[in-house]
Tab-separated table of C-alpha atoms in Angstrom:
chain	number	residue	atom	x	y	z
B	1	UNK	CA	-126.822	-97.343	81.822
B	2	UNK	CA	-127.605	-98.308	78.114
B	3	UNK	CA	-128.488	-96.170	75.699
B	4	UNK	CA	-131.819	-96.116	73.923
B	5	UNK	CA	-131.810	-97.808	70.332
B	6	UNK	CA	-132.523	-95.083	67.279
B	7	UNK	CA	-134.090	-97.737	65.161
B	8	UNK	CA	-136.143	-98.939	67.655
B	9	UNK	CA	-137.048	-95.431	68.966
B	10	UNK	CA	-138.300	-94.803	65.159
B	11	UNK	CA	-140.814	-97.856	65.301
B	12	UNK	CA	-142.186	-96.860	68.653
B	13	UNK	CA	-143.533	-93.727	67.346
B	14	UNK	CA	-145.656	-95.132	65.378
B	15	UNK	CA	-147.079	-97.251	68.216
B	16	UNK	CA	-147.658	-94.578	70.668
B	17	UNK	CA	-150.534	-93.580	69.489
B	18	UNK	CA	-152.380	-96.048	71.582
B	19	UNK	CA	-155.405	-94.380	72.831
B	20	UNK	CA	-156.014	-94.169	76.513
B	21	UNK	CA	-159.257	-94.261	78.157
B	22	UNK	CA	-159.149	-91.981	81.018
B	23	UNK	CA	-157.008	-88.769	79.565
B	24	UNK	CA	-157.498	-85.294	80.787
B	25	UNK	CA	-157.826	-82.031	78.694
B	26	UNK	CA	-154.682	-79.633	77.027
B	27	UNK	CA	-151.616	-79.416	77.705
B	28	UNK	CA	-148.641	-77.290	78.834
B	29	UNK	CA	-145.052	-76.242	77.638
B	30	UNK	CA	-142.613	-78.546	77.037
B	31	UNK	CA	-138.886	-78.986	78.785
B	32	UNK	CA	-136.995	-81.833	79.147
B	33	UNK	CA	-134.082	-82.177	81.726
B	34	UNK	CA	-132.219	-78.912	81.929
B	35	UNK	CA	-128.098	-78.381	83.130
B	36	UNK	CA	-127.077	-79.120	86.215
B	37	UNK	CA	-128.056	-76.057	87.432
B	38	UNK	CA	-130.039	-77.848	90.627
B	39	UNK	CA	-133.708	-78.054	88.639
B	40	UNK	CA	-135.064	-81.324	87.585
B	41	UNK	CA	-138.262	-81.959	85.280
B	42	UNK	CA	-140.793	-83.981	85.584
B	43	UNK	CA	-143.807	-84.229	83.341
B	44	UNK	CA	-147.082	-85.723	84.070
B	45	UNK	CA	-150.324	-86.643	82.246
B	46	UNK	CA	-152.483	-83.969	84.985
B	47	UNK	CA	-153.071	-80.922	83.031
B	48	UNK	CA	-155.979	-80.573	85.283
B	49	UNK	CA	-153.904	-79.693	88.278
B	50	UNK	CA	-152.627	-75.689	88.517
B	51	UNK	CA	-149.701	-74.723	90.600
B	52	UNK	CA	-151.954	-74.062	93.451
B	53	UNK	CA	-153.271	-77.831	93.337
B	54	UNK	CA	-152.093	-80.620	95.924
B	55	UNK	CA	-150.730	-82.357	93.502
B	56	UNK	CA	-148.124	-79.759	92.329
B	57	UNK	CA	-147.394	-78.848	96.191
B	58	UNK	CA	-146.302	-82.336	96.399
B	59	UNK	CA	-144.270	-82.016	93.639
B	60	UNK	CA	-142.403	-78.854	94.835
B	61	UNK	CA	-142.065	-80.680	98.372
B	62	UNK	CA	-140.262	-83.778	96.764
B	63	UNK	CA	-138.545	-81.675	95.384
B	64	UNK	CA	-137.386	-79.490	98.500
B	65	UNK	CA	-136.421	-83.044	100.366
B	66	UNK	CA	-133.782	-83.897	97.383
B	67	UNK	CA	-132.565	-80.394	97.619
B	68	UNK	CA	-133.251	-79.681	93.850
B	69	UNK	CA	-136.115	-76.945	92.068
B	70	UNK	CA	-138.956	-79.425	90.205
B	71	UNK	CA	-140.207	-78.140	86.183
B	72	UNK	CA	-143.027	-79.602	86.510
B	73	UNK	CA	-144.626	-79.995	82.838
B	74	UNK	CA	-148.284	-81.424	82.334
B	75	UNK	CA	-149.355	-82.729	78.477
B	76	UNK	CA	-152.677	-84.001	77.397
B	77	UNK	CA	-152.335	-88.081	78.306
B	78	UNK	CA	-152.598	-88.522	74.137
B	79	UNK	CA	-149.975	-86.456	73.652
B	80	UNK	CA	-147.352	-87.199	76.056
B	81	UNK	CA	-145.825	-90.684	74.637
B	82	UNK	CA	-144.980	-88.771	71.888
B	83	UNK	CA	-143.452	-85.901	73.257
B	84	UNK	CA	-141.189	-88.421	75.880
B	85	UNK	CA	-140.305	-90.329	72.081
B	86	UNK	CA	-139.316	-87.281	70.340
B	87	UNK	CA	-137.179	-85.958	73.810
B	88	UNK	CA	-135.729	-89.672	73.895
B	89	UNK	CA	-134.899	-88.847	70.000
B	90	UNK	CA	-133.085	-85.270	71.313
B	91	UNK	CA	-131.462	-86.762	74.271
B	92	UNK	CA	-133.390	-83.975	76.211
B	93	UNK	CA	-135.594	-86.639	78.510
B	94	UNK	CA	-137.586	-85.910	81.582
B	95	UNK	CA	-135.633	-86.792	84.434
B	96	UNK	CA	-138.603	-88.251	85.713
B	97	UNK	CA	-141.925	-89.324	83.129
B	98	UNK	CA	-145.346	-90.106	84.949
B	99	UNK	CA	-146.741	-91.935	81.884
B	100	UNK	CA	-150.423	-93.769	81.661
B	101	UNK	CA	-149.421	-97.722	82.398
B	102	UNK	CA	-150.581	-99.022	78.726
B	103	UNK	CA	-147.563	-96.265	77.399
B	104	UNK	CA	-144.740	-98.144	79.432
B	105	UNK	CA	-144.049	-101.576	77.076
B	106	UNK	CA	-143.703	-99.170	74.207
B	107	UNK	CA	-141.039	-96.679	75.513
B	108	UNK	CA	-139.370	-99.254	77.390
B	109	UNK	CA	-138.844	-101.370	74.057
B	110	UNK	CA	-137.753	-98.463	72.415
B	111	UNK	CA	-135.094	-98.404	74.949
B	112	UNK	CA	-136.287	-94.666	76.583
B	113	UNK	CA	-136.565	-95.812	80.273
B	114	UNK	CA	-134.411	-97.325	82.877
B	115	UNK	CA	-135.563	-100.605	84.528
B	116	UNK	CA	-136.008	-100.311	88.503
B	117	UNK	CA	-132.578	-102.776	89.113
B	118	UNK	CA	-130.513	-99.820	86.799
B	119	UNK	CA	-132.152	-96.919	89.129
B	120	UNK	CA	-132.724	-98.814	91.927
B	121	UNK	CA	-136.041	-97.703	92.934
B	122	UNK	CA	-137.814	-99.961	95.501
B	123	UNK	CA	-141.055	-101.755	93.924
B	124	UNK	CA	-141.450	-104.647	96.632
B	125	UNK	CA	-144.498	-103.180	98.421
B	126	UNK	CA	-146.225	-102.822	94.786
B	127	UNK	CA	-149.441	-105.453	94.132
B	128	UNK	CA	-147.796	-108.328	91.740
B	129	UNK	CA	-151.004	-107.749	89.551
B	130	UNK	CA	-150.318	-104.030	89.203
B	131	UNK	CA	-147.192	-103.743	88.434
B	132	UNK	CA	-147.164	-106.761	85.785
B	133	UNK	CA	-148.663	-103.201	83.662
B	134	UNK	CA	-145.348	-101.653	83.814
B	135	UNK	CA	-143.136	-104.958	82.996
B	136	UNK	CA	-141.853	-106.003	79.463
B	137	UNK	CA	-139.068	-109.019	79.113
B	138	UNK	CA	-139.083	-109.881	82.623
B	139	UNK	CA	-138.073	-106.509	83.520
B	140	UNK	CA	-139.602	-103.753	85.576
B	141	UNK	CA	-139.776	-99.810	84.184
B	142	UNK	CA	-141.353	-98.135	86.813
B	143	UNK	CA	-143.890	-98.088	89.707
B	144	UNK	CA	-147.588	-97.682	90.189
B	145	UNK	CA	-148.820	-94.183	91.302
B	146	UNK	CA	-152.265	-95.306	91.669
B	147	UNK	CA	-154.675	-97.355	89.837
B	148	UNK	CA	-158.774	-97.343	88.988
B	149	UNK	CA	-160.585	-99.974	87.136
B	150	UNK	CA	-164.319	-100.839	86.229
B	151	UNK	CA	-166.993	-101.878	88.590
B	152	UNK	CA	-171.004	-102.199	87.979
B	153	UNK	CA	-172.725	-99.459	89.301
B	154	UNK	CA	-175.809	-100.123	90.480
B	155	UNK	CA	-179.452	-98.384	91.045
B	156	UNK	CA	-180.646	-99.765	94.640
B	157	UNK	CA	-184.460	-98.405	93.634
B	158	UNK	CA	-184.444	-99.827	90.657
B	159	UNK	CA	-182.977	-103.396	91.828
B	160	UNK	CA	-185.987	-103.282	94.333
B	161	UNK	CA	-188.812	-102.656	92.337
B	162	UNK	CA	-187.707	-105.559	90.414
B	163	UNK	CA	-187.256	-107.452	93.087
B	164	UNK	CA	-183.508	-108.217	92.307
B	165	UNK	CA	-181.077	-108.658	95.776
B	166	UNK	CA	-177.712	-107.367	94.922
B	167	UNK	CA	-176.160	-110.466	96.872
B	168	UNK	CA	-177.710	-112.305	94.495
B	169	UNK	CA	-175.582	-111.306	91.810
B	170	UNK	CA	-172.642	-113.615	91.613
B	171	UNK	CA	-171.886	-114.438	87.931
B	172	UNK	CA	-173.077	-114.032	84.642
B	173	UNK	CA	-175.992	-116.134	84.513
B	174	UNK	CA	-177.474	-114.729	87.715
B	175	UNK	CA	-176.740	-111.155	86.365
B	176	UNK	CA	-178.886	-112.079	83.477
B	177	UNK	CA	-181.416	-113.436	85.160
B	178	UNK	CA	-181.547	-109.981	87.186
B	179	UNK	CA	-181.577	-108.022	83.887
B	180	UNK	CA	-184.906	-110.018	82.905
B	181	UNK	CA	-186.345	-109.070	86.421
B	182	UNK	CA	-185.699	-105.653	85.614
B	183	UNK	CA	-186.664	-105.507	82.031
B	184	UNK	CA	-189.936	-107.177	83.368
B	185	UNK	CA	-190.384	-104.744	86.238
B	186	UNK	CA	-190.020	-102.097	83.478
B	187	UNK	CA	-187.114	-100.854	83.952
B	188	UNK	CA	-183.911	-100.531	81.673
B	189	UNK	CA	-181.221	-103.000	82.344
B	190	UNK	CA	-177.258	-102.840	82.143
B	191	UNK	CA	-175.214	-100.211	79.695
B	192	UNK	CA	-171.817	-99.849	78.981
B	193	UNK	CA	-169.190	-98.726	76.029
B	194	UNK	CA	-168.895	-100.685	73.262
B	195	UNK	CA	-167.840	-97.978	70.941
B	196	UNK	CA	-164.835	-98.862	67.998
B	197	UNK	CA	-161.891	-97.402	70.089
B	198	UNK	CA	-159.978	-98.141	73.066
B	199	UNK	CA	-162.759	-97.424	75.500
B	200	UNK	CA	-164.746	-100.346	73.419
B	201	UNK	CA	-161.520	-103.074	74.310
B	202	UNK	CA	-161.234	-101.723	77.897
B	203	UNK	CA	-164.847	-102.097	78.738
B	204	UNK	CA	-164.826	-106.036	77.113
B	205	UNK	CA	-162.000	-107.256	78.686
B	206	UNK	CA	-163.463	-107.897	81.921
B	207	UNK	CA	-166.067	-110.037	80.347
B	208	UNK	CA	-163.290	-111.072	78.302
B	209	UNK	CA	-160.834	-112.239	81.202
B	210	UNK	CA	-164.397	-113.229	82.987
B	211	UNK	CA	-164.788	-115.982	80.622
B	212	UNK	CA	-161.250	-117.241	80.839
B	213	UNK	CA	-160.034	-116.287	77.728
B	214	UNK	CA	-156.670	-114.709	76.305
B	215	UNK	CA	-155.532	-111.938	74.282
B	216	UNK	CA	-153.560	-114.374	72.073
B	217	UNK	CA	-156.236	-115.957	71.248
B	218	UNK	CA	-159.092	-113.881	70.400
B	219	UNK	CA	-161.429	-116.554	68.834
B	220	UNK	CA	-161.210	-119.147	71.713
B	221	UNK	CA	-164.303	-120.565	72.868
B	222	UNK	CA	-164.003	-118.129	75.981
B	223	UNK	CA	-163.706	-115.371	73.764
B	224	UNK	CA	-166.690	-116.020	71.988
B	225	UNK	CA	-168.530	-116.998	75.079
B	226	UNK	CA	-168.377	-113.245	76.098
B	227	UNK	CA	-168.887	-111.508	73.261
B	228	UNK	CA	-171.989	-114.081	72.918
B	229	UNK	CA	-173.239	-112.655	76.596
B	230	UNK	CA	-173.189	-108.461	74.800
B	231	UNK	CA	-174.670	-109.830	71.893
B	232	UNK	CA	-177.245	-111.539	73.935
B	233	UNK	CA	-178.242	-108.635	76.169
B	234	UNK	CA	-178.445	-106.572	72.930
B	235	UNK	CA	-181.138	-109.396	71.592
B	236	UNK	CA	-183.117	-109.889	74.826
B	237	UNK	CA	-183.571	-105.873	75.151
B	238	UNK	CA	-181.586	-105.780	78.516
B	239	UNK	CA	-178.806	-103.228	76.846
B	240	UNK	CA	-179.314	-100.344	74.616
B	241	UNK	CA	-178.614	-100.462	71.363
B	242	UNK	CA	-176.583	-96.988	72.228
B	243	UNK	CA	-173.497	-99.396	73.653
B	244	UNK	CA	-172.538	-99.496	69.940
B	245	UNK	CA	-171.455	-96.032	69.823
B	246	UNK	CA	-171.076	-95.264	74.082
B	247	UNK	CA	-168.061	-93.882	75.141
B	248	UNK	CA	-167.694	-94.197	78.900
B	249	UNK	CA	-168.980	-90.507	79.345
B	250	UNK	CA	-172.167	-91.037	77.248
B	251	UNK	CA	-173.271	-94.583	79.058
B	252	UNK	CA	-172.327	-92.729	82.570
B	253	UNK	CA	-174.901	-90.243	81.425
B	254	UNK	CA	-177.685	-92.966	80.328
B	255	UNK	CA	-176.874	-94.858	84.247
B	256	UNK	CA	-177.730	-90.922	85.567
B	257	UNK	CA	-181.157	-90.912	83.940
B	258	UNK	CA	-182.015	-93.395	86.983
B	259	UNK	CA	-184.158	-95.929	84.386
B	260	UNK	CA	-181.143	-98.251	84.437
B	261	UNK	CA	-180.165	-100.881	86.961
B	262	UNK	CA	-176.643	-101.446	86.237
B	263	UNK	CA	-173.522	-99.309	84.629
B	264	UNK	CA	-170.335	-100.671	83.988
B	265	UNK	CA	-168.121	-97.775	84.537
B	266	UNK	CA	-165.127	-96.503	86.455
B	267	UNK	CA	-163.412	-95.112	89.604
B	268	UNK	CA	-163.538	-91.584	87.855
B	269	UNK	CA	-167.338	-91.793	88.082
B	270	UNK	CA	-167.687	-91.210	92.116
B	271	UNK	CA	-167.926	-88.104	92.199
B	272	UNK	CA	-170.661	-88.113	89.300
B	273	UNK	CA	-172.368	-90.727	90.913
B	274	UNK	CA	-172.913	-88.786	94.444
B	275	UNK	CA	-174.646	-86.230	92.364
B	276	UNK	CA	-177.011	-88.381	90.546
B	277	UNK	CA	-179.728	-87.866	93.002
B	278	UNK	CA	-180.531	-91.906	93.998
B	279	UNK	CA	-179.135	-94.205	96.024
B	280	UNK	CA	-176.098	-96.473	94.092
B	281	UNK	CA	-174.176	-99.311	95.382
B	282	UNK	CA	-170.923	-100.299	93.741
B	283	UNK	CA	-170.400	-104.103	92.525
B	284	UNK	CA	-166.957	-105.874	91.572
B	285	UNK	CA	-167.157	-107.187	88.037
B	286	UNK	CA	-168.437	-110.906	88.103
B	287	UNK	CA	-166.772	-113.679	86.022
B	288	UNK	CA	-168.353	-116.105	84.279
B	289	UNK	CA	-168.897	-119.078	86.813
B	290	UNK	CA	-168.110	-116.346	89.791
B	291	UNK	CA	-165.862	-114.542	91.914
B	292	UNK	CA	-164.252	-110.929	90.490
B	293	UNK	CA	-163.290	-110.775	86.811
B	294	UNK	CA	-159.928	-109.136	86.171
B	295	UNK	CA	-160.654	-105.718	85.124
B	296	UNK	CA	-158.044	-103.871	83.400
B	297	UNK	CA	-156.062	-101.104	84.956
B	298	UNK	CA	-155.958	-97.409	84.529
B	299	UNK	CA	-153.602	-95.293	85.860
B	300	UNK	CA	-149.763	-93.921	85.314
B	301	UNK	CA	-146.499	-95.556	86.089
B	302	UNK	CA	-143.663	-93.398	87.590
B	303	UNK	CA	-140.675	-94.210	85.649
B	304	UNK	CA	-137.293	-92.542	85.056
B	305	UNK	CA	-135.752	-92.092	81.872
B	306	UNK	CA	-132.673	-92.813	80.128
B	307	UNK	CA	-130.431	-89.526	80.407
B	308	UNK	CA	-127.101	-88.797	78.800
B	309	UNK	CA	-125.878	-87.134	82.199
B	310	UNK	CA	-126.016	-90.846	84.736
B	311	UNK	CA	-125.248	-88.410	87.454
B	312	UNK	CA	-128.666	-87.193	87.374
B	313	UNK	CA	-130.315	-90.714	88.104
B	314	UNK	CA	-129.623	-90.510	91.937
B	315	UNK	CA	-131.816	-87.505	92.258
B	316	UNK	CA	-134.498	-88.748	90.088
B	317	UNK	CA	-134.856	-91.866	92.427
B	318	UNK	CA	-135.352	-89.395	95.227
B	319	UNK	CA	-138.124	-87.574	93.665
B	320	UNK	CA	-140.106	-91.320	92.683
B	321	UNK	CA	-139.367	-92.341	96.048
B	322	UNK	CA	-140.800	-89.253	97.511
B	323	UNK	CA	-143.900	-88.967	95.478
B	324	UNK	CA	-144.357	-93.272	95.952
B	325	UNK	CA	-143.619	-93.409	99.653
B	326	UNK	CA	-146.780	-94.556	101.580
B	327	UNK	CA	-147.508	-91.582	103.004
B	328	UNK	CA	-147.713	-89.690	99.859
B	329	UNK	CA	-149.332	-92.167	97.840
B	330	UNK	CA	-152.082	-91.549	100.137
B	331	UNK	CA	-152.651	-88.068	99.213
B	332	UNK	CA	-151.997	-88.766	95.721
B	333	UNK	CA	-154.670	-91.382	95.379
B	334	UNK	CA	-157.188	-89.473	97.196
B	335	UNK	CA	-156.031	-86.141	94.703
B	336	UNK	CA	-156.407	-88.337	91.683
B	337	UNK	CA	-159.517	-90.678	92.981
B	338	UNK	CA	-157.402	-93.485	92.502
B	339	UNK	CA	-156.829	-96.474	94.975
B	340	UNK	CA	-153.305	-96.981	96.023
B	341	UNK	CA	-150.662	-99.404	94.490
B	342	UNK	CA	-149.536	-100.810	97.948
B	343	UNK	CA	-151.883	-102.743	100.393
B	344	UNK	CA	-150.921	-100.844	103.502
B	345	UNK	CA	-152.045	-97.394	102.006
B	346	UNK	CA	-155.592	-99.702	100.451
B	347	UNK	CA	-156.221	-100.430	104.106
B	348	UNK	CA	-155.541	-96.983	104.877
B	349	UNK	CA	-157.966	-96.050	102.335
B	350	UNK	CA	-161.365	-98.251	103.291
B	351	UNK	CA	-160.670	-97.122	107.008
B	352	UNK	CA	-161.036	-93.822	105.903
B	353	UNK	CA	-163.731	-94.402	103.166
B	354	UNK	CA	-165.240	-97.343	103.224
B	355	UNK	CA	-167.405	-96.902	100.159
B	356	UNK	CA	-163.994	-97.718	98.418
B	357	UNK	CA	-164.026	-101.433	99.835
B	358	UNK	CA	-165.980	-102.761	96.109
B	359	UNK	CA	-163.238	-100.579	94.605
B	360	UNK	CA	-160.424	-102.003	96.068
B	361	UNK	CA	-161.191	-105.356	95.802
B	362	UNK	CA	-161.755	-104.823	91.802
B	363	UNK	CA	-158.266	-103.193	91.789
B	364	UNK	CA	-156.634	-106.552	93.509
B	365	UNK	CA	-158.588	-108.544	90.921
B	366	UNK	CA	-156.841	-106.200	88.156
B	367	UNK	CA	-154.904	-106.656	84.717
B	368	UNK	CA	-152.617	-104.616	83.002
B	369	UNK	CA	-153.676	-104.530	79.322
B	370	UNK	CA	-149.575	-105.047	78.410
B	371	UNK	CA	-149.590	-107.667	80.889
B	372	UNK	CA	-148.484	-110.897	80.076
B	373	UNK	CA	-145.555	-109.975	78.167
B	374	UNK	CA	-147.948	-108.356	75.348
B	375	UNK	CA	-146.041	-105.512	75.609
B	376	UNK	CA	-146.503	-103.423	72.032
B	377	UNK	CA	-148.379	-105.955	70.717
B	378	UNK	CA	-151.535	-104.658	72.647
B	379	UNK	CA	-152.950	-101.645	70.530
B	380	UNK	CA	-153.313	-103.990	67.364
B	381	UNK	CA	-154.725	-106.874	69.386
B	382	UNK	CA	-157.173	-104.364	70.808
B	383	UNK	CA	-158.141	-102.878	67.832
B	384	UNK	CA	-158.725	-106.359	66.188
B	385	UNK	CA	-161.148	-106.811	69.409
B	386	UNK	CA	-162.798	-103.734	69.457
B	387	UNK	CA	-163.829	-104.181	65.725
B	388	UNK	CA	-164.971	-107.675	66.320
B	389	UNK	CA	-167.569	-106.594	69.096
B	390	UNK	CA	-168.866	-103.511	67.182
B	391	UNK	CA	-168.939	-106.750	64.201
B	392	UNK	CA	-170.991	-108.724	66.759
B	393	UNK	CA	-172.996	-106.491	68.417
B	394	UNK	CA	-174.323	-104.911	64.678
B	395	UNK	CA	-175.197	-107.851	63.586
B	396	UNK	CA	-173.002	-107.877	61.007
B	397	UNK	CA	-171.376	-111.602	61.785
B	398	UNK	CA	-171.729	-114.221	64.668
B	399	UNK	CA	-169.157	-113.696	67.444
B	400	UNK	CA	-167.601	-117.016	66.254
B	401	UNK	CA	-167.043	-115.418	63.264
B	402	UNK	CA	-165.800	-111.728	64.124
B	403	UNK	CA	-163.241	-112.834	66.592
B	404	UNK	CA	-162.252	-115.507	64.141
B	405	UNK	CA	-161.589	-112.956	61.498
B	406	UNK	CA	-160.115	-110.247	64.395
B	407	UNK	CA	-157.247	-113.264	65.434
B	408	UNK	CA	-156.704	-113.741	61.735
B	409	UNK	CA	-156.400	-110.152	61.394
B	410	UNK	CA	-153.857	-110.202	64.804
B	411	UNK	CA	-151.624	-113.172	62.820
């Protein structure tokens, strides 16, 4: 096993602070791998989850199978790529890092991770599309745990007062053409985040993708095609002005108020959205001349980290293939309302819940944001694209012109 690189390490500090979109709340104490004394760590993004949770049974049970005590440590999702850095920096590593899937390009350049051939852990029942998130110079650094996405939400009472069928609804211009219904019926239209952070680039990029267009090349005609469709719905009345500063949580909340017909939001809403007192269906994300747009991906990677001891690497593989194994990937996706890396546990999932079939079929249609090789690239690109919608969407310049200026920027 390699070592990781300390000039490399350096420079990938200052890219982990790419902002994730779906992080949880505080965090716990810190530990990184301990002596041989028969107790592994591993640390996770779920600060959310107690001891007494599912998820931390499973963790103790994993760790019962490989014969070994689990330290389980849970950080704030912000905070964690930093703390794995810093333990890379100390040689005191995790023996095995759950890590939000954006996260993996930059600690696997910086050399902190293993690849799957050097700990041999079995990825071949993994969706190509999802694991293409955890992948950097044709090498793999981990596995899925689970994945969510976006979808459009949608009010069923409000689509019939207008008149609208859902089934109508197959690509962008017949999703504008049920916004005006709406709008005309009196009725609010479609909101969403376009706010000047992450959240703002994660919300585009299926309209983004939709269109056909690339993240190295931000001012393609694609490109602008898209951001031309926000800028248009802002103009025609059939989004709020509010997009400009949503975050996911605040547009969620505007969809709730039951004036609106459509909400592009994610997995993480379900539970929000069986509370919100009217009847919702869930759409996949059209592209532009129809079929699914590629959404991107949320969700953490399993991955096991370079250690100075190489005899601890066998038991680390045990634990990942415990908590991966189909039948606990299962209860892990259902604990973390995520659907499941592997199409056997999917099917497993819409037998069970079928409500998750729009879900599931946005999550096969998924991107990584690192995928195509972007790798630590992606938190500049994204910033350059966030600022050109909030650009856009002001008013402040044509979308010709703002994703012009972000690709300059990118260059």
């Amino acid at each position: 096993m390699r070592r990781f690189s300390g000039r490399r390490l350096t420079a990938a500090v200052a890219l982990s602070t790419l902002v994730t979109v779906t992080g949880t709340a505080c965090s716990a104490d810190s530990g990184g791998a301990t002596a041989d004394d028969g107790t592994y760590s591993v640390w996770d993004p779920y600060p959310q989850f107690d001891k007494k949770s599912v998820w931390a049974k499973l963790l103790d049970e994993c760790g019962t199978k490989a014969g070994v005590k689990v330290k389980r440590t849970a950080f704030d999702t912000s905070d964690l790529s930093n703390k794995a850095l810093l333990a890379a920096q100390q040689d005191n590593s995790a023996d095995v890092l759950i890590v939000d899937n954006p996260v993996v390009s930059t600690l696997a350049e910086a050399g902190v991770l293993t690849t799957t051939d050097e700990n041999q852990v079995d990825t071949s029942a993994v969706d190509d599309n999802l694991l293409a998130a955890g992948q950097s110079g044709g090498k793999t650094y981990g596995t899925p745990i689970g994945a969510n996405t976006l979808a459009l939400y949608y009010n069923k009472d409000v689509l019939k007062k207008a008149g609208v069928e859902v089934s109508s609804v197959k690509d962008w211009e017949s999703l504008t053409a049920a916004l005006e219904k709406v709008k005309q019926a009196g009725k609010k239209g479609i909101t969403f985040s376009a706010i000047g952070t992450e959240e703002g680039s994660f919300q585009f990029l299926p309209w983004f993708w939709g269109a056909g267009a690339k993240l190295t090349a931000l001012d393609s005609a694609e490109a602008t095609a898209a951001l031309s469709l926000w800028q248009g719905w802002l103009k025609e009345g059939y989004a709020p002005n509010s997009v400009i500063n949503n975050t996911q949580t605040t547009s969620w909340q505007e969809f709730a108020s039951g004036d609106y017909a459509f909400a592009e939001n994610g997995t993480w809403q379900l539970a929000n959205a069986e509370k919100a007192g009217f009847d919702y269906g869930v759409l996949p994300l059209p592209a532009a001349r129809g079929g699914n747009a590629a959404a991107p991906t949320g969700g953490e990677f399993v991955t096991v980290p370079v250690q100075g001891d190489p005899g601890r690497y066998a038991v680390a593989k045990k634990l990942v293939s415990c908590l991966t194994s189909t039948e606990n990937l299962n209860t892990t996706a259902t604990t973390l309302s995520y659907v499941a890396p592997t199409g056997e546990v999917q099917a497993k999932q819409a037998a069970a819940n079928p409500a998750l079939k729009p879900w599931i079929d946005s999550v096969k249609a998924a991107k990584g944001r690192t995928s195509d090789d972007l790798g630590t690239e992606y938190p500049q690109i994204s910033e350059q694209l966030w600022k050109a919608v909030q650009s856009a969407l002001s008013g402040a310049q044509s979308p010709k012109d703002a994703l012009g200026e972000a690709q300059s920027a990118v260059k």
